[in-house]
mmCIF file of C-alpha atoms in Angstrom:
data_model
loop_
_atom_site.group_PDB
_atom_site.id
_atom_site.type_symbol
_atom_site.label_atom_id
_atom_site.label_comp_id
_atom_site.label_asym_id
_atom_site.label_seq_id
_atom_site.Cartn_x
_atom_site.Cartn_y
_atom_site.Cartn_z
ATOM 1 C CA MET A 1 201.259 -162.826 41.844
ATOM 2 C CA ASN A 2 204.369 -160.953 40.691
ATOM 3 C CA ASN A 3 205.717 -159.878 44.067
ATOM 4 C CA TYR A 4 209.130 -161.370 43.435
ATOM 5 C CA VAL A 5 212.672 -160.116 43.052
ATOM 6 C CA LEU A 6 214.870 -160.663 40.013
ATOM 7 C CA SER A 7 218.473 -160.749 41.142
ATOM 8 C CA CYS A 8 221.938 -161.330 39.706
ATOM 9 C CA CYS A 9 225.622 -160.709 40.392
ATOM 10 C CA SER A 10 227.429 -157.505 39.451
ATOM 11 C CA THR A 11 229.263 -159.558 36.796
ATOM 12 C CA ALA A 12 226.211 -159.150 34.544
ATOM 13 C CA ASP A 13 227.981 -155.902 33.575
ATOM 14 C CA LEU A 14 225.087 -153.538 33.001
ATOM 15 C CA SER A 15 225.195 -150.035 34.418
ATOM 16 C CA LYS A 16 223.726 -149.197 37.822
ATOM 17 C CA GLU A 17 221.151 -147.035 36.042
ATOM 18 C CA HIS A 18 220.203 -149.878 33.699
ATOM 19 C CA PHE A 19 219.633 -152.293 36.582
ATOM 20 C CA GLU A 20 217.508 -149.704 38.357
ATOM 21 C CA SER A 21 215.447 -149.020 35.236
ATOM 22 C CA ILE A 22 214.520 -152.689 34.854
ATOM 23 C CA ASP A 23 214.160 -153.257 38.634
ATOM 24 C CA VAL A 24 216.817 -155.962 38.906
ATOM 25 C CA ARG A 25 218.819 -156.259 42.134
ATOM 26 C CA TYR A 26 222.476 -157.237 42.149
ATOM 27 C CA ILE A 27 225.112 -158.378 44.650
ATOM 28 C CA CYS A 28 228.731 -157.330 44.178
ATOM 29 C CA PHE A 29 231.793 -159.482 43.623
ATOM 30 C CA HIS A 30 235.124 -158.349 45.119
ATOM 31 C CA TYR A 31 238.510 -157.606 43.637
ATOM 32 C CA GLN A 32 241.927 -156.433 44.749
ATOM 33 C CA LEU A 33 244.089 -153.882 43.006
ATOM 34 C CA ASP A 34 247.676 -153.828 44.269
ATOM 35 C CA GLY A 35 246.514 -155.504 47.474
ATOM 36 C CA VAL A 36 243.664 -153.083 48.219
ATOM 37 C CA ASP A 37 240.141 -154.554 48.461
ATOM 38 C CA TYR A 38 237.290 -153.096 46.401
ATOM 39 C CA LEU A 39 233.712 -154.007 45.546
ATOM 40 C CA ASP A 40 232.926 -154.699 41.899
ATOM 41 C CA ASP A 41 230.140 -152.134 42.140
ATOM 42 C CA LEU A 42 229.648 -151.189 38.478
ATOM 43 C CA GLY A 43 232.273 -148.461 38.481
ATOM 44 C CA GLN A 44 230.821 -146.538 41.435
ATOM 45 C CA THR A 45 233.892 -146.783 43.689
ATOM 46 C CA MET A 46 236.487 -146.720 40.927
ATOM 47 C CA ASP A 47 235.596 -145.737 37.398
ATOM 48 C CA PHE A 48 236.496 -148.120 34.609
ATOM 49 C CA ASP A 49 238.968 -145.800 32.903
ATOM 50 C CA GLU A 50 241.065 -145.588 36.057
ATOM 51 C CA PHE A 51 240.829 -149.328 36.657
ATOM 52 C CA TYR A 52 242.037 -150.289 33.188
ATOM 53 C CA GLU A 53 244.688 -147.572 33.146
ATOM 54 C CA ARG A 54 246.127 -148.937 36.373
ATOM 55 C CA MET A 55 246.091 -152.459 34.931
ATOM 56 C CA ALA A 56 247.867 -151.243 31.814
ATOM 57 C CA ASN A 57 250.481 -149.629 34.055
ATOM 58 C CA GLY A 58 251.200 -152.925 35.789
ATOM 59 C CA ALA A 59 248.851 -153.070 38.784
ATOM 60 C CA ASP A 60 248.244 -156.559 40.164
ATOM 61 C CA THR A 61 244.616 -157.726 40.281
ATOM 62 C CA LYS A 62 242.897 -160.548 42.119
ATOM 63 C CA THR A 63 239.214 -161.420 42.349
ATOM 64 C CA SER A 64 237.087 -163.244 44.901
ATOM 65 C CA GLN A 65 233.570 -164.541 44.608
ATOM 66 C CA ILE A 66 230.658 -163.832 46.903
ATOM 67 C CA ASN A 67 230.442 -166.221 49.855
ATOM 68 C CA ALA A 68 227.359 -167.887 51.310
ATOM 69 C CA ASP A 69 227.156 -165.565 54.329
ATOM 70 C CA GLU A 70 227.065 -162.540 52.033
ATOM 71 C CA PHE A 71 224.233 -164.108 50.050
ATOM 72 C CA ILE A 72 222.306 -164.815 53.253
ATOM 73 C CA GLU A 73 222.665 -161.181 54.327
ATOM 74 C CA TYR A 74 221.645 -160.031 50.835
ATOM 75 C CA PHE A 75 218.618 -162.344 50.459
ATOM 76 C CA ARG A 76 217.170 -162.066 53.978
ATOM 77 C CA PRO A 77 215.634 -158.537 53.778
ATOM 78 C CA MET A 78 213.765 -159.492 50.604
ATOM 79 C CA LEU A 79 212.346 -162.596 52.253
ATOM 80 C CA GLU A 80 211.425 -160.643 55.392
ATOM 81 C CA ALA A 81 209.519 -158.247 53.115
ATOM 82 C CA GLY A 82 207.455 -161.194 51.872
ATOM 83 C CA GLN A 83 209.104 -161.399 48.461
ATOM 84 C CA ASP A 84 210.169 -164.488 46.563
ATOM 85 C CA ILE A 85 213.560 -164.460 44.807
ATOM 86 C CA LEU A 86 214.841 -165.604 41.440
ATOM 87 C CA HIS A 87 218.622 -165.192 41.482
ATOM 88 C CA VAL A 88 220.665 -165.822 38.327
ATOM 89 C CA SER A 89 224.381 -166.361 38.860
ATOM 90 C CA LEU A 90 227.555 -165.946 36.848
ATOM 91 C CA SER A 91 228.395 -169.070 34.812
ATOM 92 C CA SER A 92 229.594 -172.103 36.776
ATOM 93 C CA GLY A 93 232.039 -172.619 33.916
ATOM 94 C CA ILE A 94 234.128 -169.704 35.139
ATOM 95 C CA SER A 95 233.153 -169.272 38.811
ATOM 96 C CA GLY A 96 231.874 -171.276 41.762
ATOM 97 C CA VAL A 97 229.600 -168.475 42.961
ATOM 98 C CA VAL A 98 226.412 -170.407 42.159
ATOM 99 C CA ASN A 99 227.409 -172.850 44.910
ATOM 100 C CA SER A 100 227.497 -170.015 47.456
ATOM 101 C CA ALA A 101 224.033 -168.896 46.365
ATOM 102 C CA ASN A 102 222.692 -172.436 46.669
ATOM 103 C CA ILE A 103 224.129 -172.836 50.183
ATOM 104 C CA ALA A 104 222.475 -169.570 51.201
ATOM 105 C CA ARG A 105 219.173 -170.630 49.644
ATOM 106 C CA ASP A 106 219.162 -173.938 51.526
ATOM 107 C CA ALA A 107 219.914 -172.198 54.833
ATOM 108 C CA LEU A 108 217.212 -169.583 54.353
ATOM 109 C CA MET A 109 214.523 -172.003 53.222
ATOM 110 C CA ASP A 110 214.542 -173.445 56.739
ATOM 111 C CA GLU A 111 213.981 -169.945 58.117
ATOM 112 C CA PHE A 112 211.409 -168.892 55.483
ATOM 113 C CA PRO A 113 209.597 -172.109 54.471
ATOM 114 C CA ASP A 114 206.720 -170.224 52.823
ATOM 115 C CA ARG A 115 208.961 -168.300 50.433
ATOM 116 C CA LYS A 116 210.398 -169.357 47.076
ATOM 117 C CA ILE A 117 214.107 -168.944 46.367
ATOM 118 C CA TYR A 118 215.227 -170.067 42.941
ATOM 119 C CA VAL A 119 218.908 -170.053 41.947
ATOM 120 C CA VAL A 120 219.818 -170.411 38.263
ATOM 121 C CA ASP A 121 223.235 -170.884 36.673
ATOM 122 C CA SER A 122 223.212 -168.421 33.755
ATOM 123 C CA LEU A 123 225.960 -170.306 31.888
ATOM 124 C CA GLY A 124 226.783 -166.780 30.750
ATOM 125 C CA ALA A 125 228.877 -163.767 31.659
ATOM 126 C CA SER A 126 229.235 -160.020 31.340
ATOM 127 C CA SER A 127 226.554 -158.188 29.347
ATOM 128 C CA GLY A 128 225.371 -161.479 27.816
ATOM 129 C CA TYR A 129 224.290 -162.432 31.299
ATOM 130 C CA GLY A 130 222.947 -158.871 31.505
ATOM 131 C CA LEU A 131 220.862 -159.427 28.377
ATOM 132 C CA ILE A 132 219.335 -162.462 30.073
ATOM 133 C CA MET A 133 218.344 -160.256 33.025
ATOM 134 C CA GLN A 134 216.891 -157.632 30.685
ATOM 135 C CA THR A 135 214.737 -160.312 29.069
ATOM 136 C CA LEU A 136 213.581 -161.752 32.399
ATOM 137 C CA SER A 137 212.535 -158.272 33.477
ATOM 138 C CA GLU A 138 210.457 -157.943 30.309
ATOM 139 C CA LEU A 139 208.801 -161.309 30.996
ATOM 140 C CA ARG A 140 207.943 -160.213 34.541
ATOM 141 C CA ALA A 141 206.481 -156.970 33.168
ATOM 142 C CA GLU A 142 204.271 -159.080 30.886
ATOM 143 C CA GLY A 143 202.805 -160.666 34.005
ATOM 144 C CA LYS A 144 204.664 -163.968 34.078
ATOM 145 C CA SER A 145 204.967 -165.583 37.498
ATOM 146 C CA ILE A 146 208.250 -166.468 39.166
ATOM 147 C CA ASP A 147 207.698 -170.130 38.264
ATOM 148 C CA GLU A 148 207.107 -169.285 34.606
ATOM 149 C CA VAL A 149 210.218 -167.071 34.451
ATOM 150 C CA TYR A 150 212.286 -169.731 36.227
ATOM 151 C CA GLU A 151 211.221 -172.339 33.690
ATOM 152 C CA TRP A 152 211.856 -169.943 30.800
ATOM 153 C CA VAL A 153 215.423 -169.045 31.805
ATOM 154 C CA ASN A 154 216.369 -172.679 32.339
ATOM 155 C CA GLU A 155 215.001 -173.537 28.915
ATOM 156 C CA HIS A 156 216.516 -170.592 27.020
ATOM 157 C CA ARG A 157 219.806 -169.648 28.734
ATOM 158 C CA LEU A 158 221.845 -171.539 26.124
ATOM 159 C CA ASN A 159 220.207 -169.503 23.360
ATOM 160 C CA LEU A 160 222.228 -166.483 24.473
ATOM 161 C CA HIS A 161 225.430 -166.346 22.411
ATOM 162 C CA HIS A 162 228.745 -164.879 23.588
ATOM 163 C CA TRP A 163 231.442 -164.123 20.994
ATOM 164 C CA PHE A 164 234.452 -162.049 21.922
ATOM 165 C CA PHE A 165 237.956 -161.146 20.883
ATOM 166 C CA SER A 166 241.010 -159.502 22.395
ATOM 167 C CA THR A 167 243.350 -157.055 20.720
ATOM 168 C CA ASP A 168 245.874 -157.281 23.584
ATOM 169 C CA LEU A 169 247.197 -160.668 24.698
ATOM 170 C CA SER A 170 249.302 -159.282 27.553
ATOM 171 C CA PHE A 171 246.856 -160.183 30.293
ATOM 172 C CA TYR A 172 246.022 -163.577 28.811
ATOM 173 C CA ILE A 173 249.760 -164.317 29.000
ATOM 174 C CA LYS A 174 250.017 -162.900 32.519
ATOM 175 C CA GLY A 175 247.078 -165.007 33.705
ATOM 176 C CA GLY A 176 248.418 -168.188 32.122
ATOM 177 C CA ARG A 177 245.572 -168.572 29.627
ATOM 178 C CA VAL A 178 248.058 -168.183 26.785
ATOM 179 C CA SER A 179 251.667 -169.401 26.986
ATOM 180 C CA LYS A 180 254.351 -166.734 26.930
ATOM 181 C CA THR A 181 255.797 -168.115 23.690
ATOM 182 C CA SER A 182 252.449 -168.346 21.888
ATOM 183 C CA GLY A 183 251.398 -164.963 23.194
ATOM 184 C CA THR A 184 254.593 -163.253 22.100
ATOM 185 C CA ILE A 185 254.319 -164.739 18.604
ATOM 186 C CA GLY A 186 250.627 -163.807 18.500
ATOM 187 C CA GLN A 187 251.389 -160.209 19.379
ATOM 188 C CA LEU A 188 254.107 -159.993 16.717
ATOM 189 C CA LEU A 189 251.665 -161.341 14.110
ATOM 190 C CA ASN A 190 248.780 -159.105 15.283
ATOM 191 C CA ILE A 191 246.730 -162.156 16.241
ATOM 192 C CA CYS A 192 243.318 -161.390 17.766
ATOM 193 C CA PRO A 193 241.883 -164.624 19.188
ATOM 194 C CA LEU A 194 238.136 -165.109 18.714
ATOM 195 C CA LEU A 195 236.484 -167.046 21.539
ATOM 196 C CA ASN A 196 232.997 -167.992 22.598
ATOM 197 C CA MET A 197 231.160 -169.560 25.513
ATOM 198 C CA ASP A 198 230.219 -173.235 25.170
ATOM 199 C CA ASN A 199 227.189 -175.095 26.492
ATOM 200 C CA LEU A 200 228.882 -175.586 29.878
ATOM 201 C CA GLY A 201 229.499 -171.871 30.226
ATOM 202 C CA ARG A 202 233.242 -172.132 29.620
ATOM 203 C CA LEU A 203 235.300 -169.696 27.543
ATOM 204 C CA ILE A 204 236.682 -171.562 24.535
ATOM 205 C CA PRO A 205 239.266 -170.231 22.016
ATOM 206 C CA ARG A 206 237.921 -170.886 18.507
ATOM 207 C CA TYR A 207 240.005 -169.003 15.936
ATOM 208 C CA LYS A 208 243.279 -167.124 15.613
ATOM 209 C CA ILE A 209 242.619 -164.163 13.348
ATOM 210 C CA ARG A 210 245.193 -161.678 12.114
ATOM 211 C CA THR A 211 244.390 -157.962 12.434
ATOM 212 C CA LYS A 212 241.538 -156.147 14.105
ATOM 213 C CA LYS A 213 239.793 -155.459 10.808
ATOM 214 C CA LYS A 214 239.418 -159.177 10.109
ATOM 215 C CA VAL A 215 238.332 -160.078 13.634
ATOM 216 C CA TYR A 216 235.616 -157.396 13.546
ATOM 217 C CA LYS A 217 234.160 -159.034 10.440
ATOM 218 C CA ALA A 218 234.573 -162.570 11.807
ATOM 219 C CA THR A 219 232.633 -161.634 14.945
ATOM 220 C CA VAL A 220 229.755 -160.166 12.942
ATOM 221 C CA ASP A 221 229.858 -163.223 10.651
ATOM 222 C CA LYS A 222 229.314 -165.442 13.704
ATOM 223 C CA MET A 223 226.298 -163.382 14.650
ATOM 224 C CA GLU A 224 224.885 -163.875 11.161
ATOM 225 C CA GLU A 225 225.522 -167.627 11.443
ATOM 226 C CA PHE A 226 223.899 -168.165 14.838
ATOM 227 C CA ALA A 227 221.392 -165.348 15.458
ATOM 228 C CA ASP A 228 217.652 -166.058 15.390
ATOM 229 C CA GLY A 229 216.562 -165.461 11.811
ATOM 230 C CA GLY A 230 220.077 -164.752 10.543
ATOM 231 C CA LEU A 231 220.146 -161.332 8.897
ATOM 232 C CA ASP A 232 216.478 -160.887 9.881
ATOM 233 C CA TYR A 233 217.405 -160.991 13.585
ATOM 234 C CA ASN A 234 215.063 -158.617 15.397
ATOM 235 C CA GLY A 235 216.202 -159.055 18.975
ATOM 236 C CA LYS A 236 218.531 -156.963 21.101
ATOM 237 C CA CYS A 237 222.306 -156.987 20.780
ATOM 238 C CA TYR A 238 224.650 -155.978 23.592
ATOM 239 C CA ILE A 239 228.392 -155.375 23.447
ATOM 240 C CA SER A 240 230.749 -155.132 26.388
ATOM 241 C CA MET A 241 234.296 -153.826 26.139
ATOM 242 C CA SER A 242 237.342 -153.145 28.290
ATOM 243 C CA ALA A 243 238.871 -149.727 27.561
ATOM 244 C CA CYS A 244 238.589 -150.090 23.775
ATOM 245 C CA MET A 245 235.519 -148.069 22.886
ATOM 246 C CA ASP A 246 236.625 -147.391 19.308
ATOM 247 C CA ASP A 247 236.794 -151.131 18.604
ATOM 248 C CA ALA A 248 233.391 -151.680 20.203
ATOM 249 C CA LYS A 249 231.823 -148.838 18.227
ATOM 250 C CA GLU A 250 233.148 -150.210 14.956
ATOM 251 C CA VAL A 251 231.745 -153.677 15.676
ATOM 252 C CA ALA A 252 228.418 -152.084 16.665
ATOM 253 C CA ARG A 253 228.386 -150.102 13.426
ATOM 254 C CA GLN A 254 228.940 -153.226 11.351
ATOM 255 C CA ILE A 255 226.212 -155.102 13.251
ATOM 256 C CA GLU A 256 223.676 -152.311 12.784
ATOM 257 C CA GLU A 257 224.537 -152.118 9.104
ATOM 258 C CA ARG A 258 224.175 -155.855 8.543
ATOM 259 C CA PHE A 259 221.118 -156.432 10.781
ATOM 260 C CA PRO A 260 218.600 -153.688 9.914
ATOM 261 C CA LYS A 261 215.775 -155.243 11.970
ATOM 262 C CA LEU A 262 217.574 -155.069 15.342
ATOM 263 C CA ASP A 263 215.478 -154.146 18.363
ATOM 264 C CA GLY A 264 217.047 -150.715 18.887
ATOM 265 C CA LYS A 265 220.683 -149.699 18.654
ATOM 266 C CA VAL A 266 223.463 -151.983 19.845
ATOM 267 C CA GLU A 267 224.035 -151.208 23.529
ATOM 268 C CA ILE A 268 227.689 -150.891 24.574
ATOM 269 C CA ASN A 269 228.613 -151.566 28.212
ATOM 270 C CA ASN A 270 231.839 -151.756 30.166
ATOM 271 C CA ILE A 271 233.355 -155.093 31.099
ATOM 272 C CA GLY A 272 233.336 -154.849 34.872
ATOM 273 C CA THR A 273 236.257 -155.085 37.236
ATOM 274 C CA THR A 274 235.813 -158.789 38.083
ATOM 275 C CA ILE A 275 235.884 -160.095 34.527
ATOM 276 C CA GLY A 276 238.164 -157.265 33.436
ATOM 277 C CA SER A 277 240.733 -158.337 36.037
ATOM 278 C CA HIS A 278 241.252 -161.429 33.893
ATOM 279 C CA THR A 279 240.860 -160.015 30.381
ATOM 280 C CA GLY A 280 242.640 -156.712 30.884
ATOM 281 C CA PRO A 281 241.998 -153.869 28.430
ATOM 282 C CA GLY A 282 241.382 -154.587 24.760
ATOM 283 C CA THR A 283 238.512 -157.113 24.843
ATOM 284 C CA VAL A 284 235.234 -156.733 22.927
ATOM 285 C CA ALA A 285 232.316 -159.139 23.462
ATOM 286 C CA VAL A 286 229.100 -159.434 21.414
ATOM 287 C CA PHE A 287 225.884 -160.957 22.771
ATOM 288 C CA PHE A 288 222.658 -161.914 21.011
ATOM 289 C CA TRP A 289 219.855 -164.497 21.010
ATOM 290 C CA GLY A 290 220.177 -167.428 18.630
ATOM 291 C CA SER A 291 220.228 -171.171 18.177
ATOM 292 C CA LYS A 292 220.989 -173.290 21.230
ATOM 293 C CA ARG A 293 224.699 -173.562 22.062
ATOM 294 C CA GLU A 294 225.666 -177.196 21.548
ATOM 295 C CA ASP A 295 229.320 -177.371 22.606
#
């Protein structure tokens, strides 16, 4: 009954070892660094420290999503092995990769009419998307069928909250997400923008907060506001960060202090090379289960 594959994109930003431990497959995005092509393979080809150091030193980055032919090549061996597939993609609010997965699914269903291939838009990103995959793995381990897990993720994906801030606006300016004038003023005033992901899976700036100390607290405050049970939250919490481990550790410390019933310690992961190509170093993101995202 449970002979099915849980699958995602490498942009779920868990470690290779974590994916292996929960038996979740992944397919890799691509990126370029100074014109050289690489796979976003969870730091296996290029470790994250080197990647972010090269960005900080001025390297140009570009990213490209997975195309339909790559998905066909990735899905086919699973189907040939008699396995059904539940693939969860990076948010359609920031990437069109779910369309490639759907094209591949439609093509393969003609070839494997007895198999099930479900494609779900996570409406999430980075280790928040990873926390969804962790939870789906737990549901499978409980004996839930592919249809039950598919229904569950569609019903609950908007309960996964994403709150994040950046302590370095340089790459937001470079990528055009922040105007040069606003970004320069923000840097002079030590502004750390606090953003979240809305119900369409888009990254939305919410607050302009001065100083890292205040944005740490504001992020944890948002967790208190939206987490299941408030301060009694007893689920998991993941953090992802881009070359700013000290910031991530301080936020984790404050979360563990304020939420004593957490399911284990806060897990800190690296923001991978696809998403990191756009954020640059200096971003910290916090993920947890809570009330449904409304806007």
